[in-house]
PDB file of C-alpha atoms in Angstrom:
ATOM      1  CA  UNK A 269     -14.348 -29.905   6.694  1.00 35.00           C
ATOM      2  CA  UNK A 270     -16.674 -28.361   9.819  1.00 32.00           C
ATOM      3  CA  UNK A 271     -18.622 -25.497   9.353  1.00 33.00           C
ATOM      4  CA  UNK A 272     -16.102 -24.051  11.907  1.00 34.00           C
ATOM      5  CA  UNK A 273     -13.810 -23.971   8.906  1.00 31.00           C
ATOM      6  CA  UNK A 274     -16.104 -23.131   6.375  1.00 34.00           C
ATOM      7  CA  UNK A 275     -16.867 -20.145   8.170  1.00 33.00           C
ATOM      8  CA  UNK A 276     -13.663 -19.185   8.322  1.00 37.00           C
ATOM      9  CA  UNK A 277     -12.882 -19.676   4.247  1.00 35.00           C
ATOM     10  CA  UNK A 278     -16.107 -18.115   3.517  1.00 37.00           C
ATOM     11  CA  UNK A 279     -14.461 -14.572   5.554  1.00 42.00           C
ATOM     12  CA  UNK A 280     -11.346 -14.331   4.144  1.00 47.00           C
ATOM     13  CA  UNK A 281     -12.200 -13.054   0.837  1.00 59.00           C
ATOM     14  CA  UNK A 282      -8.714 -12.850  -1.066  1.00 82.00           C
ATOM     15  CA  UNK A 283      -7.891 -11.255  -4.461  1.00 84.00           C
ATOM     16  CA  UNK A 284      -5.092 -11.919  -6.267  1.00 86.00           C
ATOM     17  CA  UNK A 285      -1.806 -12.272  -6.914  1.00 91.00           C
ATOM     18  CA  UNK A 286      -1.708 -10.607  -9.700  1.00 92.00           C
ATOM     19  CA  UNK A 287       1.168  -9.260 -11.570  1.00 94.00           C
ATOM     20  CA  UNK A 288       1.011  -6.166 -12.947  1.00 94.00           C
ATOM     21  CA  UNK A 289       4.680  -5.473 -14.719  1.00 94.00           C
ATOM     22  CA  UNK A 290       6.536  -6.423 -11.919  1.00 95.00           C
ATOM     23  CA  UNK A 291       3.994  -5.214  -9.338  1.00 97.00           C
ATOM     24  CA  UNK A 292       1.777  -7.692  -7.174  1.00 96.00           C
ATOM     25  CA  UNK A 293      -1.107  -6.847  -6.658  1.00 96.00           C
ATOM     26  CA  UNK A 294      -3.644  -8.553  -3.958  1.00 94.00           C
ATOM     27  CA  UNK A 295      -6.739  -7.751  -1.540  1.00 93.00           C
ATOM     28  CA  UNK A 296      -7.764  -9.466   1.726  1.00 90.00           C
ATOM     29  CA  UNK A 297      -9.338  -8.652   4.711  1.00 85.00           C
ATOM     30  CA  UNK A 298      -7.201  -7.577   7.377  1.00 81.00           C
ATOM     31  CA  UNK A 299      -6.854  -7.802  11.264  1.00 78.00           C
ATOM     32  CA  UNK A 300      -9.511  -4.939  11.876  1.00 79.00           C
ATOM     33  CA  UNK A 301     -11.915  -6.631   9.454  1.00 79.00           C
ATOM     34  CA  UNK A 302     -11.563  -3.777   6.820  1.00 82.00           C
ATOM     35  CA  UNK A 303     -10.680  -4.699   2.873  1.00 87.00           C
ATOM     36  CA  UNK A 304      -7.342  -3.584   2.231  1.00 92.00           C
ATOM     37  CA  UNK A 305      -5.280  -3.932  -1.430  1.00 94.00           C
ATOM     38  CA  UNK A 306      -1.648  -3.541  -2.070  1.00 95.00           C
ATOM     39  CA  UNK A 307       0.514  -3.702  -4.940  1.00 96.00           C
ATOM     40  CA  UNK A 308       4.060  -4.174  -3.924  1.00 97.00           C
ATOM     41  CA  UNK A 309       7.206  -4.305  -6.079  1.00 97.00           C
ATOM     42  CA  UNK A 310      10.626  -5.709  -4.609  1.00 97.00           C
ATOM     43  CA  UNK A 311      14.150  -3.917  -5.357  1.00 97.00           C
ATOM     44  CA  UNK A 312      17.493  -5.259  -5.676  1.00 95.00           C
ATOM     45  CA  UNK A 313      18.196  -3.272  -2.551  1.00 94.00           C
ATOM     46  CA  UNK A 314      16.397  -5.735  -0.780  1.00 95.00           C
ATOM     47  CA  UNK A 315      13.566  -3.326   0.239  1.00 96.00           C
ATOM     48  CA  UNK A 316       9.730  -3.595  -0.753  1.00 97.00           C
ATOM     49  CA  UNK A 317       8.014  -0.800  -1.703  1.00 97.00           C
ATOM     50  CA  UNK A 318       4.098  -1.135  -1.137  1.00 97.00           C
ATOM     51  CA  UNK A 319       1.126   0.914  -1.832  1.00 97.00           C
ATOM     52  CA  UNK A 320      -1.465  -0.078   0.116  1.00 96.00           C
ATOM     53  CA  UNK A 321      -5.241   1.028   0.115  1.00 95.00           C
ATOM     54  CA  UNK A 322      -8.895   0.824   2.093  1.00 92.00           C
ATOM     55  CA  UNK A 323     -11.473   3.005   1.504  1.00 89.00           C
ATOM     56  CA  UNK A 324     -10.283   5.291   3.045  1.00 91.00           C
ATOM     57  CA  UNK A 325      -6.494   5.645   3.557  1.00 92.00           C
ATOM     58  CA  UNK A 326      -3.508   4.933   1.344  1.00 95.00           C
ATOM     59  CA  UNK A 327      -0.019   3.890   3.423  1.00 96.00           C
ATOM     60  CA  UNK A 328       3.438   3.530   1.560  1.00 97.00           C
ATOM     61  CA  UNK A 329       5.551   0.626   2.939  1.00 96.00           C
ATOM     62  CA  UNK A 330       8.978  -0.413   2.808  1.00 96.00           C
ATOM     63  CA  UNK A 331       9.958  -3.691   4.217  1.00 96.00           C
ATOM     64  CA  UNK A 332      13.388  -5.219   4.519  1.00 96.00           C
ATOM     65  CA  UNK A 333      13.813  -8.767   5.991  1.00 95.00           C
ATOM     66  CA  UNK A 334      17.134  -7.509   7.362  1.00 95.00           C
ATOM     67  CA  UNK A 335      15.732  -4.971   9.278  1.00 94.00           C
ATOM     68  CA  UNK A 336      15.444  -4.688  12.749  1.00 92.00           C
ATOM     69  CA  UNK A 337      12.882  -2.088  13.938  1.00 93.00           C
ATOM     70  CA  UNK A 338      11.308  -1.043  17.019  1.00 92.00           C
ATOM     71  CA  UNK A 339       7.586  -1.398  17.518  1.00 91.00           C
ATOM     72  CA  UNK A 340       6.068   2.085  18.067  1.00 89.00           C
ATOM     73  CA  UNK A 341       9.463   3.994  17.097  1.00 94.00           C
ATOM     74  CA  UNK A 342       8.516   6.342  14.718  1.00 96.00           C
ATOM     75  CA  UNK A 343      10.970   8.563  12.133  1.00 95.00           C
ATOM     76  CA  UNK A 344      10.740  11.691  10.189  1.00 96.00           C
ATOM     77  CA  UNK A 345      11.586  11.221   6.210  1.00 96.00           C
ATOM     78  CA  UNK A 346      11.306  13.536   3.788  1.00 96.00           C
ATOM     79  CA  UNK A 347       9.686  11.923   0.455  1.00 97.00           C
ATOM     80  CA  UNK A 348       9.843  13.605  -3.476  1.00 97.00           C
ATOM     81  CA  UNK A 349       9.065  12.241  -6.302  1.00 98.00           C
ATOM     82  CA  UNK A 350      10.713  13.657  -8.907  1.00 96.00           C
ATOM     83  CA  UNK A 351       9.456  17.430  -9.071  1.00 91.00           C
ATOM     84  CA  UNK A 352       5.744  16.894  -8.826  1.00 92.00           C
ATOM     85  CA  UNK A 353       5.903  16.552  -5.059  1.00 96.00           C
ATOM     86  CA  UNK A 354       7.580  16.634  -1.655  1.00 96.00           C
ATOM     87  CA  UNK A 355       7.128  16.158   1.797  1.00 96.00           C
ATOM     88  CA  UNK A 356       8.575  15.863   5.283  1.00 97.00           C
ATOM     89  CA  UNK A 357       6.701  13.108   6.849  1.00 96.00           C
ATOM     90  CA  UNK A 358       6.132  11.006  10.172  1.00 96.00           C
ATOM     91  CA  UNK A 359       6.764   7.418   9.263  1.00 96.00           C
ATOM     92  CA  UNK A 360       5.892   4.475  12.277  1.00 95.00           C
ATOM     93  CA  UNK A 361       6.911   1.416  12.500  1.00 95.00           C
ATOM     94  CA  UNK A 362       4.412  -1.378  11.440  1.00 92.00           C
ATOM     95  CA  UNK A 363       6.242  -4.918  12.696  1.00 86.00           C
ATOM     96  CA  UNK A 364       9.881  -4.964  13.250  1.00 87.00           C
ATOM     97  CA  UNK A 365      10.612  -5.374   9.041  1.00 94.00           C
ATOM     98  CA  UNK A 366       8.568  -2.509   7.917  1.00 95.00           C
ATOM     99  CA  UNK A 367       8.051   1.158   7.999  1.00 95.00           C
ATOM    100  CA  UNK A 368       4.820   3.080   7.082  1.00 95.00           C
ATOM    101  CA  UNK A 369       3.418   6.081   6.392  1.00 96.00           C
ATOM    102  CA  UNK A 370      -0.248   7.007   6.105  1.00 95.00           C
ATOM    103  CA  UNK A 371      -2.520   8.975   4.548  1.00 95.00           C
ATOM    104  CA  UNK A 372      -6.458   9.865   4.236  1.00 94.00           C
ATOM    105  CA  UNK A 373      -7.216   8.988   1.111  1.00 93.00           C
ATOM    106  CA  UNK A 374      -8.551  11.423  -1.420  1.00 92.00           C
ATOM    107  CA  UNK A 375      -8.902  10.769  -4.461  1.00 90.00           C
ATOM    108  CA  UNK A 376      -6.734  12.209  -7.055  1.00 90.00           C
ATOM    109  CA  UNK A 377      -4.381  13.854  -4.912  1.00 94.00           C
ATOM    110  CA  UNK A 378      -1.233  15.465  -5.701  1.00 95.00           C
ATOM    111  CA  UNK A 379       0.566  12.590  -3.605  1.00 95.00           C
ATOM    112  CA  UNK A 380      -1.113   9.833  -5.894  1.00 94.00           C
ATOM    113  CA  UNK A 381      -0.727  11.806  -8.965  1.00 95.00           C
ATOM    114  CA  UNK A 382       2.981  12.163  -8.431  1.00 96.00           C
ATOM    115  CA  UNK A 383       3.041   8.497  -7.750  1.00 97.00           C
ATOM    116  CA  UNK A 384       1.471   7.159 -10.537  1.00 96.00           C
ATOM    117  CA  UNK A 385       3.251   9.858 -13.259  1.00 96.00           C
ATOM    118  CA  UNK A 386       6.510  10.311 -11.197  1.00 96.00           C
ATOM    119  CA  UNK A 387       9.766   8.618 -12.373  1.00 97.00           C
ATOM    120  CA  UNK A 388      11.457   8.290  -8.452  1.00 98.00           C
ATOM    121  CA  UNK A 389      10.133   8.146  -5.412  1.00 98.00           C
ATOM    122  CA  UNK A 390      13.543   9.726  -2.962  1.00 98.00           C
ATOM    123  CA  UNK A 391      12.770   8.480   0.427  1.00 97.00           C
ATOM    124  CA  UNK A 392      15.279  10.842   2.775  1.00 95.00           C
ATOM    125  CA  UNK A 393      16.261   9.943   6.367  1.00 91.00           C
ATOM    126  CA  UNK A 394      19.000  10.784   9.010  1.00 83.00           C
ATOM    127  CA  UNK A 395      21.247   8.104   8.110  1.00 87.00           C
ATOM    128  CA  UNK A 396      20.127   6.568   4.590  1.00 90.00           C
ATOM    129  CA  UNK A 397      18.927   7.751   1.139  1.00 94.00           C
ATOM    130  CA  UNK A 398      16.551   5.497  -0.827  1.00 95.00           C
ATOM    131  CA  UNK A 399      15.687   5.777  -4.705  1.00 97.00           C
ATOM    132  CA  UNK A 400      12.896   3.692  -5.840  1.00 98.00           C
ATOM    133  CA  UNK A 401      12.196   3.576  -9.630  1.00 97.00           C
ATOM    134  CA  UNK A 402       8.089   4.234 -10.289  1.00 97.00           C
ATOM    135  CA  UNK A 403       8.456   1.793 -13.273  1.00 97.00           C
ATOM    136  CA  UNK A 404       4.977   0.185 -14.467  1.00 96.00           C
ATOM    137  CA  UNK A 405       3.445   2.190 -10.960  1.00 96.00           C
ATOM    138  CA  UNK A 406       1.009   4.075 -13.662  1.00 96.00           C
ATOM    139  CA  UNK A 407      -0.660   0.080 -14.254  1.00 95.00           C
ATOM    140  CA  UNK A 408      -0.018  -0.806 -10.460  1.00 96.00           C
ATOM    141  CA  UNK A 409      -1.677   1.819  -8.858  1.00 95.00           C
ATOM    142  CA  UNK A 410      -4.885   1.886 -10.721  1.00 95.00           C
ATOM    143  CA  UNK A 411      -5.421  -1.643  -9.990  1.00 94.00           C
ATOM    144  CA  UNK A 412      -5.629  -0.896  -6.184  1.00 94.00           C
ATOM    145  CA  UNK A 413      -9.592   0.530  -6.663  1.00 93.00           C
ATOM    146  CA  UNK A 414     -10.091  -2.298  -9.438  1.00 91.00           C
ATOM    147  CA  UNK A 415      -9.086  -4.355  -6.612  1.00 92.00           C
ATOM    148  CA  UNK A 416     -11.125  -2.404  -3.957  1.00 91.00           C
ATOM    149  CA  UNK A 417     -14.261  -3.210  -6.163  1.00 88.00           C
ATOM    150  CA  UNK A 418     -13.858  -6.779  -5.991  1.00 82.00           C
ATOM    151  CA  UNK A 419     -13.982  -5.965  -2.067  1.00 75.00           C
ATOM    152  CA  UNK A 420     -16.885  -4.282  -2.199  1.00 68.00           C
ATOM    153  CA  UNK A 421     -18.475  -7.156  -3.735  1.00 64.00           C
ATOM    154  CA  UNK A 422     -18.175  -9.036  -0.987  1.00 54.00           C
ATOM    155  CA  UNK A 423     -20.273  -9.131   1.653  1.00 56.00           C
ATOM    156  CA  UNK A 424     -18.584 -10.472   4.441  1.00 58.00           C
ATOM    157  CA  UNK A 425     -15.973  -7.675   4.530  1.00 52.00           C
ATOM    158  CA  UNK A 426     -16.205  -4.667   6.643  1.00 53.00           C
ATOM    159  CA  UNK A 427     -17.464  -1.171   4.665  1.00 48.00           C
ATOM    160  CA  UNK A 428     -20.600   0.486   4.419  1.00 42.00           C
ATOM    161  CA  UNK A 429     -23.634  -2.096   4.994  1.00 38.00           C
ATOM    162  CA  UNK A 430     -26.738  -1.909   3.235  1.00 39.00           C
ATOM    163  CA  UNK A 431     -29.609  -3.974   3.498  1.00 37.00           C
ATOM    164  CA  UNK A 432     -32.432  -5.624   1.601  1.00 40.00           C
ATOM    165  CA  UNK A 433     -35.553  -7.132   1.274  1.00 37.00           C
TER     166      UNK A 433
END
C-alpha cells in the first residue's frame, strides 16, 4: 500500500458495529471532519430510526429505502414520546431516503430523558403517523458518549485540539 493510502486508513477512525439489543451502534468521522456516533434500530415498517451524536448536537433520523425525498424540502412533525415529552418540530431532508431533525446537545435534557425512559416515540405528519417502540433505547443511547470517548481518543478527528511537549 502507498502512504497515499495509509494516510487515508490512518483518518478514518471507525468504531463499531456494535449491537446493543437490536441497536447498532458505530462512530466515524464524517464529511465535515467532526466524530459523529449513531445507534440505529430498523422496523418492520421498513423505516430506520437513528440517534445520532457529536459533541455537540444530537439529530433523530428516519430513513426508508423506498422513499423519495427532496433535497432541501423541509416538514413540520410533531414528536411525543409517551407523556414525558412533545414537540412540534422542523424536520429537513438529509439525502433523498432520510429525514432529520436536530438539536444542540445538552446534556440530560428532557428530549434525551424521554428517549432513553420513554416507551414510543409518535412521529406526527400531514399525511402519515409513525410509532416507533423505544425497546433496549435505555442501553442504545448511553453507548453514543461511550462511543464519543473512543472519538476523543483519537487524534486525527476534528474536536478541541490540545497540544504538548
Amino acid at each position: 500500500m502507498n502512504l497515499a493510502g495509509i494516510l487515508v486508513l490512518a483518518a478514518v477512525q471507525n468504531y463499531g458495529p456494535f449491537d446493543i439489543n437490536g441497536w447498532e451502534l458505530r462512530g466515524a468521522v464524517n464529511n465535515e471532519g467532526a466524530y459523529v456516533c449513531s445507534v440505529s434500530i430498523p422496523y418492520n415498517s421498513g423505516i430506520d430510526l437513528a440517534f445520532v451524536r457529536s459533541a455537540s448536537t444530537f439529530r433523530i433520523a428516519l430513513q426508508n429505502s423506498d422513499w423519495a425525498l427532496d433535497e432541501g424540502q423541509r416538514y413540520s412533525l410533531s414528536l411525543r414520546v409517551d407523556n414525558r415529552f412533545s414537540q412540534t418540530v422542523t424536520a429537513h431532508v438529509a439525502g433523498g431516503q432520510t429525514l432529520a431533525i436536530d438539536y444542540d446537545y445538552v446534556p440530560n435534557s428532557q428530549l434525551e430523558n424521554a428517549l432513553i425512559y420513554g416507551n414510543i416515540l409518535y412521529v406526527t405528519a400531514q399525511q402519515a403517523d409513525f410509532q416507533f417502540a423505544l425497546t433496549n433505547s435505555s442501553r442504545a443511547l448511553p453507548g453514543l458518549e461511550t462511543c464519543l470517548q473512543q472519538g476523543r481518543r483519537n487524534p486525527f478527528a476534528a474536536g478541541p485540539k490540545q497540544i504538548t511537549d
